[in-house]
XYZ file of C-alpha atoms in Angstrom:
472
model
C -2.254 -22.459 37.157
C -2.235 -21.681 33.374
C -0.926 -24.613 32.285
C -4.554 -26.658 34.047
C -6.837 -24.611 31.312
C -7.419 -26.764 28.631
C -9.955 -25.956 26.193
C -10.272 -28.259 23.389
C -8.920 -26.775 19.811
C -12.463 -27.360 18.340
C -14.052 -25.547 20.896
C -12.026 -22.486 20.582
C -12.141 -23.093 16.685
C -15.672 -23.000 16.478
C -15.786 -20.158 18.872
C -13.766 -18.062 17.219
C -15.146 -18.540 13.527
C -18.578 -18.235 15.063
C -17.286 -15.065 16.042
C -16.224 -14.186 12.787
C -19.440 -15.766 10.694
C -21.508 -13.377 13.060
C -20.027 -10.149 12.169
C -21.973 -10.464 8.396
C -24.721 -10.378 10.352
C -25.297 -6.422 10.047
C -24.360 -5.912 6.357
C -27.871 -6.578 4.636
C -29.707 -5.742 7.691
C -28.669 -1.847 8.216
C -29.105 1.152 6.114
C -26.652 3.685 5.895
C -24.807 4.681 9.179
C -23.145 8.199 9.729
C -20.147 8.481 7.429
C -20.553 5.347 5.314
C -23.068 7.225 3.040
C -19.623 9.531 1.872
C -17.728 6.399 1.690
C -20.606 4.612 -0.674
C -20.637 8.472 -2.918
C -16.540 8.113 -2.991
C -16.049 4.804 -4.110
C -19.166 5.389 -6.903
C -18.021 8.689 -8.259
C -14.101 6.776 -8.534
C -15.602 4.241 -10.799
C -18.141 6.406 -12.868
C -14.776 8.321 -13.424
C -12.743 5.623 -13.960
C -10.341 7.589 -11.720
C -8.734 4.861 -9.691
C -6.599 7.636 -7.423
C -8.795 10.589 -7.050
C -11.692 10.345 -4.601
C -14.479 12.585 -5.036
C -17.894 13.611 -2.805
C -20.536 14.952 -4.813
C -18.817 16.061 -7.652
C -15.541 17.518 -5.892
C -11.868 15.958 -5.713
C -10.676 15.310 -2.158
C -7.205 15.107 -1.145
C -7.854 11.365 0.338
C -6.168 8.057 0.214
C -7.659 5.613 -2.459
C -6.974 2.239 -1.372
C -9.468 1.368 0.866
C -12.079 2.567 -2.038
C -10.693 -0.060 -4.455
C -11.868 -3.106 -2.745
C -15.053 -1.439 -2.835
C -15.609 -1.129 -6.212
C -13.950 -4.739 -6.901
C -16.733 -6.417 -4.397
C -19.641 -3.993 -6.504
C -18.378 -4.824 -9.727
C -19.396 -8.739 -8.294
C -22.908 -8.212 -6.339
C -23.884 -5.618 -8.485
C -23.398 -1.573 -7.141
C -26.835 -1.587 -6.042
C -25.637 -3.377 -2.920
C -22.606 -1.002 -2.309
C -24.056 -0.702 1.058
C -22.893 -4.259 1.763
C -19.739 -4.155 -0.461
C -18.496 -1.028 2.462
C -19.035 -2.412 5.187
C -18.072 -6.427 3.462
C -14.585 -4.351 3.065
C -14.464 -3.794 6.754
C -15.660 -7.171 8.132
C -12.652 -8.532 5.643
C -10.029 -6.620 7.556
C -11.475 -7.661 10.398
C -11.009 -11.289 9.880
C -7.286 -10.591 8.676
C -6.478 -8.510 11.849
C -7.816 -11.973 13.661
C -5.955 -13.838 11.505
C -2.931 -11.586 12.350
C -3.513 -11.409 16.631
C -3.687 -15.188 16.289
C -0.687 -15.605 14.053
C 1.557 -13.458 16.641
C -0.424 -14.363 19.273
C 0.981 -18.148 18.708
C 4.569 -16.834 18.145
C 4.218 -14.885 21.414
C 2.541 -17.661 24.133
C 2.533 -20.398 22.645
C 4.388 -21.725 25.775
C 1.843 -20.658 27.787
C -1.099 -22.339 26.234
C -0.571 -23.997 22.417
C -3.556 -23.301 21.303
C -2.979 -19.448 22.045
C -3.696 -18.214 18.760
C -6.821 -19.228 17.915
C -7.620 -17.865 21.360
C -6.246 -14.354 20.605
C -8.058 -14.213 17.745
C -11.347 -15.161 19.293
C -10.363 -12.668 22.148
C -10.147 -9.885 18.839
C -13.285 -10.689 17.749
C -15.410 -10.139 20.982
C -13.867 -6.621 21.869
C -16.796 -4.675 22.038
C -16.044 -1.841 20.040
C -14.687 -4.220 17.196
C -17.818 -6.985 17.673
C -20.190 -4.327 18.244
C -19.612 -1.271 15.475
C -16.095 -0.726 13.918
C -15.494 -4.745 12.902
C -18.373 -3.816 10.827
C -19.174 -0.575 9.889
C -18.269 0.457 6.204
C -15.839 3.527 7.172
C -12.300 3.032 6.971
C -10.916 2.451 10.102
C -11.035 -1.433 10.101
C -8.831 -1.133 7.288
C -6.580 1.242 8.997
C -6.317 -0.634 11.784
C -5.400 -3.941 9.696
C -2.279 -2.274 8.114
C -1.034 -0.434 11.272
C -0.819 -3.773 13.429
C 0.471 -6.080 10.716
C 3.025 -3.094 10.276
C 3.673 -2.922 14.145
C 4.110 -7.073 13.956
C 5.730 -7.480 11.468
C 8.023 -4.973 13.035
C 8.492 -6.841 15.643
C 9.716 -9.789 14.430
C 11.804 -7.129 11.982
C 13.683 -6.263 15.151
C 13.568 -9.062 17.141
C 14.575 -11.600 14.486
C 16.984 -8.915 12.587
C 15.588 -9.691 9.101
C 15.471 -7.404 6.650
C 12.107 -9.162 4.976
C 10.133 -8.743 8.036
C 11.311 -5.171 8.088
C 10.697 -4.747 4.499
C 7.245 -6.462 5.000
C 6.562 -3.716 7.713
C 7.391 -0.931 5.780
C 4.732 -2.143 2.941
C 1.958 -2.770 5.729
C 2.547 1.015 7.162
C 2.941 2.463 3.509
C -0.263 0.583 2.642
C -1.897 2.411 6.018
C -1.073 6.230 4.856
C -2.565 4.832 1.358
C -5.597 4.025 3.095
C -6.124 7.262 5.418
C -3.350 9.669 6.213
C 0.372 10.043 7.316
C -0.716 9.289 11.096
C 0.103 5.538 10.464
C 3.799 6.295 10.108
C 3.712 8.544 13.540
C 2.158 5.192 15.692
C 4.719 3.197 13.315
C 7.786 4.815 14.660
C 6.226 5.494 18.099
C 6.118 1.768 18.129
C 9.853 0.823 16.417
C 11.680 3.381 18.835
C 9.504 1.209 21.954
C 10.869 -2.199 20.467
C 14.074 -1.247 19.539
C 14.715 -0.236 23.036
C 13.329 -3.367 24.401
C 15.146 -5.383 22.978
C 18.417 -3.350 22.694
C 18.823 -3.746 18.480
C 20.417 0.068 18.609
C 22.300 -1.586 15.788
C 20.112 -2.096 13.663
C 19.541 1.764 12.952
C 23.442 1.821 11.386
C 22.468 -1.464 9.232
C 22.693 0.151 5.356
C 19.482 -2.115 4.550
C 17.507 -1.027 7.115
C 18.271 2.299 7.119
C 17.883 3.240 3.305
C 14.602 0.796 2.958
C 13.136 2.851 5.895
C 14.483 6.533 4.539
C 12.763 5.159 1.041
C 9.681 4.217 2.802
C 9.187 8.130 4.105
C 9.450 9.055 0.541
C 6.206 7.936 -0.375
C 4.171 10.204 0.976
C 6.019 12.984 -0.488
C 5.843 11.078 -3.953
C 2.285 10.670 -3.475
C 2.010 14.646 -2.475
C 4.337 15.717 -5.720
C 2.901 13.207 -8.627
C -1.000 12.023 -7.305
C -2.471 15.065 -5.027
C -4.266 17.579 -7.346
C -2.440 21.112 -7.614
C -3.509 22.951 -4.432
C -4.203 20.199 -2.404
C -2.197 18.807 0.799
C -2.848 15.685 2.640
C -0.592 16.335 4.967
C -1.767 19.856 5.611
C -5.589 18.175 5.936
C -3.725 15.634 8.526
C -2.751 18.206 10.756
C -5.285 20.786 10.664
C -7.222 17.696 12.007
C -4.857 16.982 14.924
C -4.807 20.598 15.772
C -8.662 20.710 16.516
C -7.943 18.037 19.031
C -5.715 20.605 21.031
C -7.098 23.940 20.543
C -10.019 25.851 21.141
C -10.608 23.847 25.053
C -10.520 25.053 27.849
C -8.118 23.396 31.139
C -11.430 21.399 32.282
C -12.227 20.029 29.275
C -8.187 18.244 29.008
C -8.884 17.611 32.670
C -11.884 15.628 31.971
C -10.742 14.015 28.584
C -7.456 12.707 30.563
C -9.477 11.297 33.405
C -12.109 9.713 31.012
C -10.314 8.420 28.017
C -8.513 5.360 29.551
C -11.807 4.076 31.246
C -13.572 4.976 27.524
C -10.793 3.097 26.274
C -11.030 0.066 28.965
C -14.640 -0.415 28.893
C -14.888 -0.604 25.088
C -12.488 -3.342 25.013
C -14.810 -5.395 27.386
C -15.843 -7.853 27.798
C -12.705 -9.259 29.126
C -11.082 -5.939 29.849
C -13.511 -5.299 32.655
C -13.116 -8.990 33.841
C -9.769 -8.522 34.381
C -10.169 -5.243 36.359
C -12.663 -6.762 37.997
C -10.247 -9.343 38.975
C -7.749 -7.176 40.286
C -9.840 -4.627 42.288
C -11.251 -7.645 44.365
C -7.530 -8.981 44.954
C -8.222 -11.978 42.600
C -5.464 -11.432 40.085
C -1.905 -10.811 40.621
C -0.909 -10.052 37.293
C 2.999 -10.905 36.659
C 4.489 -8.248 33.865
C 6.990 -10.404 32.113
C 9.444 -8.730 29.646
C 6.704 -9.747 26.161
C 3.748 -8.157 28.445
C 5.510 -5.523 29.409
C 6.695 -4.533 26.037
C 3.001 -4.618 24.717
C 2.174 -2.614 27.265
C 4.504 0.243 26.830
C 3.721 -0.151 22.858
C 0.356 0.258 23.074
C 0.735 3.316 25.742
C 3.706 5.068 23.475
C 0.856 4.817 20.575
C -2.135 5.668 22.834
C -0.618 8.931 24.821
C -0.895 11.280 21.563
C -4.836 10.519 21.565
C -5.151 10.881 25.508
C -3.080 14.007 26.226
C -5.068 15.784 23.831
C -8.792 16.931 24.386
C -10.692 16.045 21.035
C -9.755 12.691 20.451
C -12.530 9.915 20.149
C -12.610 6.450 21.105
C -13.011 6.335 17.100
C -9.025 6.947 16.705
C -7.840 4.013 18.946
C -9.471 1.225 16.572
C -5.961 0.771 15.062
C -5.230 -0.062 18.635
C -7.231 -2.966 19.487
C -4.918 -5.721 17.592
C -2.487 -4.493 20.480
C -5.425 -4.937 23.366
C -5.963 -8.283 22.199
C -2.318 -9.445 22.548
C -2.108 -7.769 25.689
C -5.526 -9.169 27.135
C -4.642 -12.848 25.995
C -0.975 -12.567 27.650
C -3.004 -11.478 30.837
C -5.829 -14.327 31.015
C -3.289 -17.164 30.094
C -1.751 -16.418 33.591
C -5.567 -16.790 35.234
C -5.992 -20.311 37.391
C -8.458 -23.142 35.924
C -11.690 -21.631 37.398
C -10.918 -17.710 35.573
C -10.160 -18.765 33.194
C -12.973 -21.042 32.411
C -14.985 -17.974 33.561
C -13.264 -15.563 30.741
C -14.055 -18.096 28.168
C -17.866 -17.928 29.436
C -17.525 -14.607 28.678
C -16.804 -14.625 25.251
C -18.742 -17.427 24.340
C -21.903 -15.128 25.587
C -20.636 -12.527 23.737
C -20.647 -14.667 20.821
C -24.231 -15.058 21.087
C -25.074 -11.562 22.329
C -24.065 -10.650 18.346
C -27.183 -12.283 17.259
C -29.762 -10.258 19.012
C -27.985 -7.366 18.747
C -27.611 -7.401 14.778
C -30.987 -8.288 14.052
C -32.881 -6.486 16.175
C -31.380 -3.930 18.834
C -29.206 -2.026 16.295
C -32.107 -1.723 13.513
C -34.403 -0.637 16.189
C -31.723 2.259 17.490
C -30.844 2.927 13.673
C -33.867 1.966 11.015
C -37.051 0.887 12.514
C -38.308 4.618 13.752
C -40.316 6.308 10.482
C -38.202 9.095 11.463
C -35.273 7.090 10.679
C -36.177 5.262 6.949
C -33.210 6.906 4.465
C -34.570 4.832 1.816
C -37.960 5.820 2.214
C -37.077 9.472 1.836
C -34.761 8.749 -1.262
C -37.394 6.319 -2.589
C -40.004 9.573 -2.454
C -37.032 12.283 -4.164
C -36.829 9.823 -6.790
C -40.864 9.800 -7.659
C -40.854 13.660 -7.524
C -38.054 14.337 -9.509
C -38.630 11.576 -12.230
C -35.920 12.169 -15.032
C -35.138 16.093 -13.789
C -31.969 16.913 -13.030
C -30.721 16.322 -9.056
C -28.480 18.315 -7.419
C -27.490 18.952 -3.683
C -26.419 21.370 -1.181
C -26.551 19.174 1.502
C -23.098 17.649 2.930
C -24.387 16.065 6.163
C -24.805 12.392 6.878
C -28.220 12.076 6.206
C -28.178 14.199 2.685
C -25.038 11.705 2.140
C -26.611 8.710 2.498
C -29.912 10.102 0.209
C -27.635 10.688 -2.662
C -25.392 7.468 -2.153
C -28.828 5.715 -2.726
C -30.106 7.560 -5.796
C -26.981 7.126 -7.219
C -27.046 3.790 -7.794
C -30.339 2.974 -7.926
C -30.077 5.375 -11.130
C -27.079 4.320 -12.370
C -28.101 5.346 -15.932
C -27.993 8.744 -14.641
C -24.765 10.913 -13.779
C -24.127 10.856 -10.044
C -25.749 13.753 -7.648
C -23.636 16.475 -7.557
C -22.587 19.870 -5.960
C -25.059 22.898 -6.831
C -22.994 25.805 -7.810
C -25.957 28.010 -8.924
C -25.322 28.078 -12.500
C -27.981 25.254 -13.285
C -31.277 26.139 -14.598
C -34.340 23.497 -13.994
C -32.589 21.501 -11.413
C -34.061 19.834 -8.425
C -31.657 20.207 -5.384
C -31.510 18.931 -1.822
C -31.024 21.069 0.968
C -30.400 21.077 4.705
C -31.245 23.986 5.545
C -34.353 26.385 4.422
C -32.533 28.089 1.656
C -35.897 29.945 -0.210
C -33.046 31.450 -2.925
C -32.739 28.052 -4.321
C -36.522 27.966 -5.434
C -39.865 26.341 -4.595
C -39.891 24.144 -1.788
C -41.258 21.005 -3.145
C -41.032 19.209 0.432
C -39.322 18.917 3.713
C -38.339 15.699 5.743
C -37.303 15.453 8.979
C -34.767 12.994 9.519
C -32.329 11.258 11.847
C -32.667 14.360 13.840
C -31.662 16.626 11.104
C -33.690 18.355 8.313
C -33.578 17.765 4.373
C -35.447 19.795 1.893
C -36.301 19.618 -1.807
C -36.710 22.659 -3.851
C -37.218 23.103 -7.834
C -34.959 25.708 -9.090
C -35.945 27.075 -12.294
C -34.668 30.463 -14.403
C -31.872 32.644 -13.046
C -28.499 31.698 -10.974
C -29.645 31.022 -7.426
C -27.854 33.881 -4.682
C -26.345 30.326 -3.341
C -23.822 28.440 -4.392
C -20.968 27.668 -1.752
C -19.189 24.820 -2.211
C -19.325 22.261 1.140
């Protein structure tokens, strides 16, 4: 039974800050990684601007969230901006640990009958999900973040309605706010996805008619229409941005494609989760687990489902949208292997501990390999070169992909004397401007690169407006 397993507290402690210790183990190792480039240009251009609520890419306002930008520029204001590479992705490992801290914390409130050290092994159970050990506990984009706020919010929630206190409700409502301040207005949709779930659980109807609850949560939708009317610039909707983005999930595909996005995404979703995910399936195909859904298990289940369906029924969703999700698997996983007998469960803590060490290899030498090691592949290289061509000229860029990204996010602050690359609008005379496509309007091709499996090119512009100058 349960109650047999009995792994010492310093064994799981050490475990689980292991864990923890090894996600750093990226941060100086990696060069820039798809979007974290744009991230890196935001969170520059904000402070150049001393504009602490207006992101910017290349030049040009965006209609985006601030928050998760101004931890950024605190940690690059310490280790110098030069290492904003680290500071992004030191951002994301920090809300990392604090969604640990947060599975464990519930995680105890939840089983600690079942097992008392239960927390610490949620938390070490968070830590060694793949998709959270392996790329998003890391990676400097903001999902981590995202994710942090959303499952406090949903917690905290939870004890809201379970305990009927208007601080833990209050405490949500901050958590979720702090969410939509961080990406978009989505947060509040898995938010109240995941109140209506509790609420009926656990039969607090009433609460809905309590005057505290109801006016701090009517207050609470305000905000991003406050945010909308006094922060947005003129002309700009974040809301509209929001759902032209969840629109391209559900148009433009065809019956087969929602066919085979339906049938795929919960086994996407189950094997990223692994390694104990995949134990526990194992388990139960092979008649090895009888898993008991009592009334806590059940209602994690059916929370994480209610906020898991609007990503599955639809046919452009990516495993990238269910990272605010995984504080949820990790509950759900450690109420399932606490009912394992002596021998599983021994077995699942195998598991993590080799996934533990797996990290090690993995950061220092498979993911630079995939990502760095390949000429093809050297950013800094081919920012390193721009920067001896173009000496003191002027840089400018008409290239918004990941790769031109991450070429500018480096010049930037390795010439941080200099104003930051931005947009050519082809007004500027004498410029030098980056390219990703072959664009002979925009002058003499100084040199091409081909990179990451796209292409960047350098041209000199020099005398009259250029025929190009779309904005990205």
């Amino acid at each position: 039974m349960a109650d047999k397993f009995s792994p010492t507290l310093k064994l799981l402690q050490l475990l689980t800050l292991s864990a923890a210790v090894l996600m750093l183990l990226p941060l100086p190792v990696m060069q820039y990684v798809g979007e974290e480039g744009l991230m890196a240009i935001k969170s520059y251009e904000m402070y150049v601007r001393h504009d602490w609520l207006h992101p910017s890419i290349v030049g040009m306002i965006w209609p985006h969230s601030p928050l998760w930008h101004w931890p950024v520029m605190a940690i690059s204001n310490l280790i110098g901006w030069e290492h904003v590479d680290i500071a992004v992705r030191l951002v994301s490992v920090i809300a990392t640990w604090l969604t640990a801290l947060t599975a464990g914390l519930f995680g105890h409130w939840l089983f600690h009958r079942s097992h008392p050290h239960a927390g610490w092994f949620c938390a070490l159970v968070y830590l060694t999900l793949g998709e959270v050990a392996f790329w998003y506990g890391w990676l400097g984009y903001v999902d981590a973040t995202f994710g942090l706020f959303i499952f406090s919010a949903i917690t905290a929630l939870w004890r809201a309605i379970h305990d009927e206190k208007i601080s833990w409700f209050l405490l949500s409502l901050l958590l979720i706010s702090m969410a939509f301040m961080t990406k978009n207005i989505t947060a509040y949709a898995l938010f109240g996805a995941a109140g209506l779930v509790l609420i009926w659980r656990m039969q607090q109807w009433s609460l809905l008619k309590k005057p505290l609850f109801l006016i701090a949560g009517l207050l609470t939708l305000s905000v991003p229409i406050l945010w909308q009317a006094y922060v947005v610039p003129a002309g700009n909707n974040t809301a509209t941005t929001t759902i032209n983005d969840v629109i391209r999930n559900y148009t433009g595909y065809g019956i087969l494609a929602f066919i085979g996005h339906w049938l795929s995404f919960p086994f996407v979703f189950l094997f990223r989760a692994l390694p104990l995910s995949l134990f526990l399936a194992w388990l139960w195909m092979r008649h090895k687990y009888r898993l008991h859904l009592d009334h806590t298990l059940t209602t994690l289940a059916l929370v994480l489902l209610i906020c898991f369906l609007p990503f599955w029924i639809s046919a452009g969703a990516t495993p990238r949208y269910l990272v605010p999700l995984y504080g949820l698997v990790a509950l759900l996983l450690t109420g399932m292997t606490l009912q394992l007998d002596a021998l599983r469960l021994r077995q699942s803590l195998l598991l993590l501990t080799l996934l533990v060490i797996l990290k090690i290899p993995y950061s220092l030498a498979v993911l630079p390999y995939i990502k760095d090691w390949r000429p093809e592949r050297d950013v800094k290289a081919v920012a390193e070169e721009i920067m001896r061509m173009t000496d003191d000229a002027p840089l400018l860029t008409q290239n918004d992909v990941a790769t031109g990204l991450a070429i500018a996010a480096y010049i930037d602050v390795w010439r941080q004397q200099r104003p930051p690359v931005t947009w050519y609008s082809g007004s500027e005379k004498t410029v030098y401007i980056l390219a990703e496509v072959e664009t002979p309007a925009l002058g003499q091709l100084i040199k091409s690169w081909r990179l990451r499996g796209d292409h960047v090119y350098l041209y000199r512009h020099a005398g009259s407006r250029a025929s190009t100058g779309a904005t990205p």
